[in-house]
Coordinates of C-alpha atoms in Angstrom, one line a residue:
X1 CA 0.0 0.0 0.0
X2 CA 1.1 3.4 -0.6
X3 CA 2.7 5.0 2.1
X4 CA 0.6 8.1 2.0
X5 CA -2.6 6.1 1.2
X6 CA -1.8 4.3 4.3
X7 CA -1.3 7.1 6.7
X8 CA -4.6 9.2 5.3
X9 CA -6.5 6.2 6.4
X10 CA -4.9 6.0 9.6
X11 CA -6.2 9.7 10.0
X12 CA -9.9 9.3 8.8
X13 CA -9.9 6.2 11.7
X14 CA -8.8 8.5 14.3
X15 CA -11.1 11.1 13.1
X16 CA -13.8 8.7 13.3
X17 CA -12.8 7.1 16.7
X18 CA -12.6 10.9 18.0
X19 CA -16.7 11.8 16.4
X20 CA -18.0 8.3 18.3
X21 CA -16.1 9.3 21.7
X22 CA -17.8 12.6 20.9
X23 CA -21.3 11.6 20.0
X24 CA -21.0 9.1 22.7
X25 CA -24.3 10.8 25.6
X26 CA -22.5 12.6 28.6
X27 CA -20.8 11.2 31.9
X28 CA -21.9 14.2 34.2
X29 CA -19.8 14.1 38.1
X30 CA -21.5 15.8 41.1
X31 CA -19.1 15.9 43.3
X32 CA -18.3 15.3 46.9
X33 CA -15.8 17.0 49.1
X34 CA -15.5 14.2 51.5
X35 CA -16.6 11.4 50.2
X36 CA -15.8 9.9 53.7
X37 CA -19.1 11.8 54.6
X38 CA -22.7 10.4 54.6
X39 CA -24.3 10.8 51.1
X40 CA -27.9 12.3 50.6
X41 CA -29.5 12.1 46.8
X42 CA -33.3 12.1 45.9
X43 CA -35.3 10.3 42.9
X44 CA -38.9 10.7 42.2
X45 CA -41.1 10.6 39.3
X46 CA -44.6 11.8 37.4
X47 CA -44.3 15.4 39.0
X48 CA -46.4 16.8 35.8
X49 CA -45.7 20.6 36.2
X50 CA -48.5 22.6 34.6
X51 CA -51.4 25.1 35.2
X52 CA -53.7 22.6 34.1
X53 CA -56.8 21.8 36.5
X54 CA -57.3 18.1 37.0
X55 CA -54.3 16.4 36.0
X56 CA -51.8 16.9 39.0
X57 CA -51.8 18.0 42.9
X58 CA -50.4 21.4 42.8
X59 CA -50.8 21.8 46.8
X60 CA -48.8 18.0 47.0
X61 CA -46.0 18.7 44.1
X62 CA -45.2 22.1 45.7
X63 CA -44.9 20.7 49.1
X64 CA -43.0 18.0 47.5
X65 CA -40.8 20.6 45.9
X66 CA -40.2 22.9 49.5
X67 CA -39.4 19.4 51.3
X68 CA -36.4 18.4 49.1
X69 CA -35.1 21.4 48.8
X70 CA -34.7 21.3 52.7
X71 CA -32.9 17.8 52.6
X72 CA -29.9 19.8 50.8
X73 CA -29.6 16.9 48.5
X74 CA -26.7 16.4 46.1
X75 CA -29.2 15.8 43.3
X76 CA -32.4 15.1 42.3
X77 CA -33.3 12.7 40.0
X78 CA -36.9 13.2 38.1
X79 CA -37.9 9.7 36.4
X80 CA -40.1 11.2 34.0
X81 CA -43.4 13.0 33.4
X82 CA -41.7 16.3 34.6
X83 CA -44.4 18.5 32.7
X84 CA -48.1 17.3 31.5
X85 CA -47.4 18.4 28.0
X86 CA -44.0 18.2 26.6
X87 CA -45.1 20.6 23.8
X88 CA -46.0 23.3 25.7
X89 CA -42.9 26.0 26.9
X90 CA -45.6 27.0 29.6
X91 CA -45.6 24.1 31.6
X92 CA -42.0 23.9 31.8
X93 CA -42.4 27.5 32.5
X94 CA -44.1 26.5 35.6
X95 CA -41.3 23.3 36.1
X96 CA -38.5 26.4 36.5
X97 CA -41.1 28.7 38.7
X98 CA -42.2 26.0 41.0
X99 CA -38.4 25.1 41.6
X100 CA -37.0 28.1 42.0
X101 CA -36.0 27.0 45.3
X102 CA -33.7 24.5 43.6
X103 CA -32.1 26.5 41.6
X104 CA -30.9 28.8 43.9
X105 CA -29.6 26.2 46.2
X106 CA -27.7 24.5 43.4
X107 CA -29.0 21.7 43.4
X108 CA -28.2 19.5 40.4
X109 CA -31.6 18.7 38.5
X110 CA -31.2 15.1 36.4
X111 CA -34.5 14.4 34.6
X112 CA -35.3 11.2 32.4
X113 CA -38.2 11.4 29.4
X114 CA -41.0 10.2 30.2
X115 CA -44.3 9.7 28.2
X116 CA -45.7 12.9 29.1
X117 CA -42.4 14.8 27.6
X118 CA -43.8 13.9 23.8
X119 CA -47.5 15.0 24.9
X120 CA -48.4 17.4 21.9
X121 CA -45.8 16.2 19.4
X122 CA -47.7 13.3 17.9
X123 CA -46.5 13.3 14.3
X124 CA -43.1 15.3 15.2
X125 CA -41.1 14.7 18.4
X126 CA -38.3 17.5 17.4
X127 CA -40.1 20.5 19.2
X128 CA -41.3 18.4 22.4
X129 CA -37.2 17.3 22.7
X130 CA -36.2 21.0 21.8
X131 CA -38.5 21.8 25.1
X132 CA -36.9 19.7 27.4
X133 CA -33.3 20.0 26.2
X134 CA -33.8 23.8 26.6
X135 CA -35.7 23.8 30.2
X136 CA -34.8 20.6 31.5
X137 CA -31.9 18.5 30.7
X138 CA -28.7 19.4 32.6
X139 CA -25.7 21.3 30.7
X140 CA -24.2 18.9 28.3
X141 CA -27.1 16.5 27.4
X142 CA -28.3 18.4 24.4
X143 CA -29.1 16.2 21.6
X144 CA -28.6 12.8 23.6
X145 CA -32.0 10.7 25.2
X146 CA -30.5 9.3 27.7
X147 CA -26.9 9.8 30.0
X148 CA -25.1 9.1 33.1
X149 CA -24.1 10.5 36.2
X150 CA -21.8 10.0 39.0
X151 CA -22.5 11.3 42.6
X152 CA -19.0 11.1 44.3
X153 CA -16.8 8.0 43.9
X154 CA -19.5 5.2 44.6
X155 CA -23.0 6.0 42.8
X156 CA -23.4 5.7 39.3
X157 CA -26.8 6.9 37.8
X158 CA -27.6 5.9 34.4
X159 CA -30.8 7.9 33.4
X160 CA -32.4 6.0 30.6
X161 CA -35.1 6.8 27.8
X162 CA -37.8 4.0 28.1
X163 CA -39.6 5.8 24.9
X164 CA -36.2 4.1 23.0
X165 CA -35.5 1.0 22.4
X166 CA -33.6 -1.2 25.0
X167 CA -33.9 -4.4 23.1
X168 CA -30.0 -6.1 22.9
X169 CA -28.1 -4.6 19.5
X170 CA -30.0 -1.2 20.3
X171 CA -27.8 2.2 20.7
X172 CA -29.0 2.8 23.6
X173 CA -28.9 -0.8 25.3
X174 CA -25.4 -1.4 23.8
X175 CA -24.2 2.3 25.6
X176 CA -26.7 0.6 28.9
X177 CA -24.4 -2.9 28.8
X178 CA -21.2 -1.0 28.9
X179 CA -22.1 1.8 30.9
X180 CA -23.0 -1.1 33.8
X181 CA -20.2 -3.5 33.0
X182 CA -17.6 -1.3 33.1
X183 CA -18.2 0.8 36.4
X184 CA -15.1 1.4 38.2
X185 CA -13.5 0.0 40.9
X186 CA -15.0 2.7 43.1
X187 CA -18.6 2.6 42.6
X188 CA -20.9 0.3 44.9
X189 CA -24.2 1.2 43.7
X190 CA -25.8 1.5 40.7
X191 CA -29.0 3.5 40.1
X192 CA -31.2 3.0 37.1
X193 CA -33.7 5.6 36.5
X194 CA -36.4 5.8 33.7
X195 CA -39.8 6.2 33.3
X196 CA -41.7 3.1 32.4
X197 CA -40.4 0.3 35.9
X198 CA -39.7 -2.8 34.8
X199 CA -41.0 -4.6 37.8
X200 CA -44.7 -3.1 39.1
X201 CA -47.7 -4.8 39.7
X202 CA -49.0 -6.8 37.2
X203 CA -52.4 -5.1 36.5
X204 CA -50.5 -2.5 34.6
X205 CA -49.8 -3.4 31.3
X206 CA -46.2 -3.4 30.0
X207 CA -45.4 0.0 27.7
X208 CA -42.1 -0.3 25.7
X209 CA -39.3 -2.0 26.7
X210 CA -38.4 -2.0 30.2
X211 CA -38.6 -5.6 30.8
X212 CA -35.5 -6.0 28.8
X213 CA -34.0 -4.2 32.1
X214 CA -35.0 -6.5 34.4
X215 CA -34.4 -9.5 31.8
X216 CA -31.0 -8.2 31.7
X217 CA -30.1 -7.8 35.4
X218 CA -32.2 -11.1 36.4
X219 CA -28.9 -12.7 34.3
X220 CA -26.0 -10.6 35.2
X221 CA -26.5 -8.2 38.3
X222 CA -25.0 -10.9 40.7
X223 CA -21.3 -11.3 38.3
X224 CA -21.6 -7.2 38.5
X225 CA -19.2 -5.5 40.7
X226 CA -22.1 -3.0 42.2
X227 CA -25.3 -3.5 43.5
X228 CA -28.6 -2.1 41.4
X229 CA -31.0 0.1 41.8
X230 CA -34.0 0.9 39.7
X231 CA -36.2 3.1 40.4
X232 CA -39.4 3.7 37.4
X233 CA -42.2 5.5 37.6
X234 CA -45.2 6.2 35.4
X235 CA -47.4 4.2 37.6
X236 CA -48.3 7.6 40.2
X237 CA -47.8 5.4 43.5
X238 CA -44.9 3.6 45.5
X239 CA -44.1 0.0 45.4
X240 CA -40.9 -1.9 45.9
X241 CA -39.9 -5.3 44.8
X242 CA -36.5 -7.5 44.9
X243 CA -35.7 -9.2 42.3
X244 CA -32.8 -11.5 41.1
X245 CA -30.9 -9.1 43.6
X246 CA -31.8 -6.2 42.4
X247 CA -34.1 -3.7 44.2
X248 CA -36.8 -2.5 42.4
X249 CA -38.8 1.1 43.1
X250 CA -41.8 2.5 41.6
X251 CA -41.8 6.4 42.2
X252 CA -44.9 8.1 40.7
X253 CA -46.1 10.4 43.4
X254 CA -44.6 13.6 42.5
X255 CA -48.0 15.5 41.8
X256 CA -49.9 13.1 39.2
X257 CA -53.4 11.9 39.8
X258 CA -53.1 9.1 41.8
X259 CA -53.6 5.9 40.8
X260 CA -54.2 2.9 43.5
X261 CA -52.0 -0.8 43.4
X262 CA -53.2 -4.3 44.5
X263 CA -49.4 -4.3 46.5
X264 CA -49.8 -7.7 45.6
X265 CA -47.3 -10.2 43.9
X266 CA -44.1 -10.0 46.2
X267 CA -44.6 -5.6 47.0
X268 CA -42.5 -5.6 50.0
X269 CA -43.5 -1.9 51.3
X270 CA -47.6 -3.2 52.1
X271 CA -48.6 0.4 52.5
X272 CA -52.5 1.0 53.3
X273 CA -52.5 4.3 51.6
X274 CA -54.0 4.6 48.6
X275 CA -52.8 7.8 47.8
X276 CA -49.2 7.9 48.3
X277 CA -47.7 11.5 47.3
X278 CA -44.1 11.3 48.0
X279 CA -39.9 11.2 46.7
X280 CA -37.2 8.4 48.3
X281 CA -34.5 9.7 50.1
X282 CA -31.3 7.6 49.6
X283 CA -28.7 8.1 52.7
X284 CA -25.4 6.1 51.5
X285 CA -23.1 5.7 54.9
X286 CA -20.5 3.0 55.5
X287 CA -21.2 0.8 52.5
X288 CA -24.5 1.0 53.1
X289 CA -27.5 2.6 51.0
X290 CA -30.8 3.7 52.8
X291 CA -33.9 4.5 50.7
X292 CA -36.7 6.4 53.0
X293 CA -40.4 6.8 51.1
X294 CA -41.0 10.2 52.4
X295 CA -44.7 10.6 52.1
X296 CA -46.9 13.8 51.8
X297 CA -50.9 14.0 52.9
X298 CA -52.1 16.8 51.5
X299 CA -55.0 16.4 54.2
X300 CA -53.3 16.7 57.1
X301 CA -51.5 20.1 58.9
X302 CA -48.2 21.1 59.2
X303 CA -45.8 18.5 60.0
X304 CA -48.5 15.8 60.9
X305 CA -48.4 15.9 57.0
X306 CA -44.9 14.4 56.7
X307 CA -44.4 10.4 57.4
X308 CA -41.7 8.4 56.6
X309 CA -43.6 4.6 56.3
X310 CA -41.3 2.6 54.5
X311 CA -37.6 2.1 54.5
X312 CA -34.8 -0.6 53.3
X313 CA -31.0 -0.7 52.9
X314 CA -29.0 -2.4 50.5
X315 CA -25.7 -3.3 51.5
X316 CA -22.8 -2.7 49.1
X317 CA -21.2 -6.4 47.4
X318 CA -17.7 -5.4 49.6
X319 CA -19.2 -4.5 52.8
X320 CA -18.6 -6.8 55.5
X321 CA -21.7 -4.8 57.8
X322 CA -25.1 -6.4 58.5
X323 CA -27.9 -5.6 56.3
X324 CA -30.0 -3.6 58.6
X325 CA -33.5 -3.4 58.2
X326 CA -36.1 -3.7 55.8
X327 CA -39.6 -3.2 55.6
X328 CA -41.9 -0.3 56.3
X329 CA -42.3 1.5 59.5

């Protein structure tokens, strides 16, 4: 081969290997000035901001709002359904109103796509993304569906697109499977986030593909180095499952229209509430992860409406501490 023929294809593969690096989605850091410290980070879901009557608590999702923002979290993560209609600027005007207080305590916002984000762009989905990419998605995420984060050294948060396909040879499940496989030595938990769960009570019909996420991790989540989380929504309630070794979390109670569950079928939390407004606080301390299901009644005064009925810890895979408790309270 020609030397020079040889060395201008050499050039268009490094070229090439630089664009996939670059059009690979984003690995955002929060970071931690000790992480020797106890961790606090917040998930929740279905939070539909809007000035829409009927389709969301307003009273619940702003008390919802006031409460996190007191927990001085190093992020929130939003599983979806973060405005009623993704094709509307003004209910993501009310998103950036109603969370003010988050934005002037700094507090990194990580949204997934839900359902509700494509509400209004039926034949078009480029000015419901253009929406979200513009008022929601963090710094950097522009053009991607999906991304991760890290919080510290030991969480990594990969926020997925459930309205994409995860089936295996995807983009995004191939990104998924190396994203999970090759975590770090550091990391000890991994936390799943998207909108549609893959493990929720049966009497809700399956959407796109999430199962493929639990089919996946019901095969390889115990030859991973870290344990998994997922935490879906969509379903506006709270349920928690284990599966396989995995802890599953359904986080719908940001503001939605409630909708009741059987808590049948292996539901570990066996709430009696029907309506279960709430977010999960997760507390990582010594190898070990708390989830708390802090729970808002929008009937009740002042701090009688605030409860705490359901916790659980997962203990990290190198941890030689007992796993502590688990069940609701």
């Amino acid at each position: 081969m020609n030397l020079s023929i040889k060395f201008s294809a050499l050039a268009i593969l490094h070229l090439l290997a630089i664009r996939t690096l670059a059009d690979e989605p984003p690995r955002l850091d929060v970071s931690v000035a000790d992480p020797s410290t106890p961790l606090t980070f917040i998930a929740y879901g279905d939070t539909r901001f809007t000035q829409r009557e009927g389709v969301a608590n307003a009273i619940a999702r702003r008390a919802l709002v006031a409460r996190m923002a007191s927990e001085n979290p190093a992020a929130i993560f939003i599983g979806g359904d973060l405005v009623y209609e993704g094709g509307s600027p003004e209910d993501y005007e009310t998103y950036k109103s109603e969370t003010a207080t988050w934005s002037q305590a700094k507090i990194p916002i990580f949204p997934a796509l839900g359902n509700h984000e494509f509400r209004g762009c039926d034949k078009d989905l480029s000015p419901c993304l253009e929406n979200w990419w513009r008022a929601a998605a963090p710094s950097g995420v522009r053009s991607f569906r999906w991304y991760s984060v890290t919080v510290g050294p030991k969480v990594l948060v990969l926020v997925l697109d459930s309205d994409s396909s995860l089936k295996p040879g995807s983009e995004q499940r191939s990104w998924f499977e190396q994203q999970i496989t090759h975590t770090g030595s550091q990391v000890e938990f991994v936390l799943i986030v998207l909108h549609y769960p893959p493990v929720r009570d049966p009497i809700f019909p399956r959407a796109k593909d999430e199962k493929e996420i639990a089919r996946y991790l019901s095969k390889h989540t115990r030859s991973l180095r870290a344990r998994i989380v997922v935490v879906g929504s969509h379903i506006h309630n709270y349920e928690r499952f284990r599966r396989d070794d995995s802890t599953y979390l359904v986080s719908g109670g940001g503001g939605a229209k409630p909708v009741p569950v059987l808590r049948l079928f292996g539901e570990l939390s066996k709430l009696d509430t029907a309506v279960n407004f709430h977010y999960i606080r997760f507390r990582l301390e010594s190898g070990i992860l708390q989830g708390t299901m802090v729970r808002f009644d929008s009937n009740r005064p002042g701090e009688t409406a605030w409860t705490e009925p359901d916790r659980f810890e997962v203990e990290a895979k190198d941890s030689r501490g007992p796993h502590l408790f688990s069940g609701p309270r």
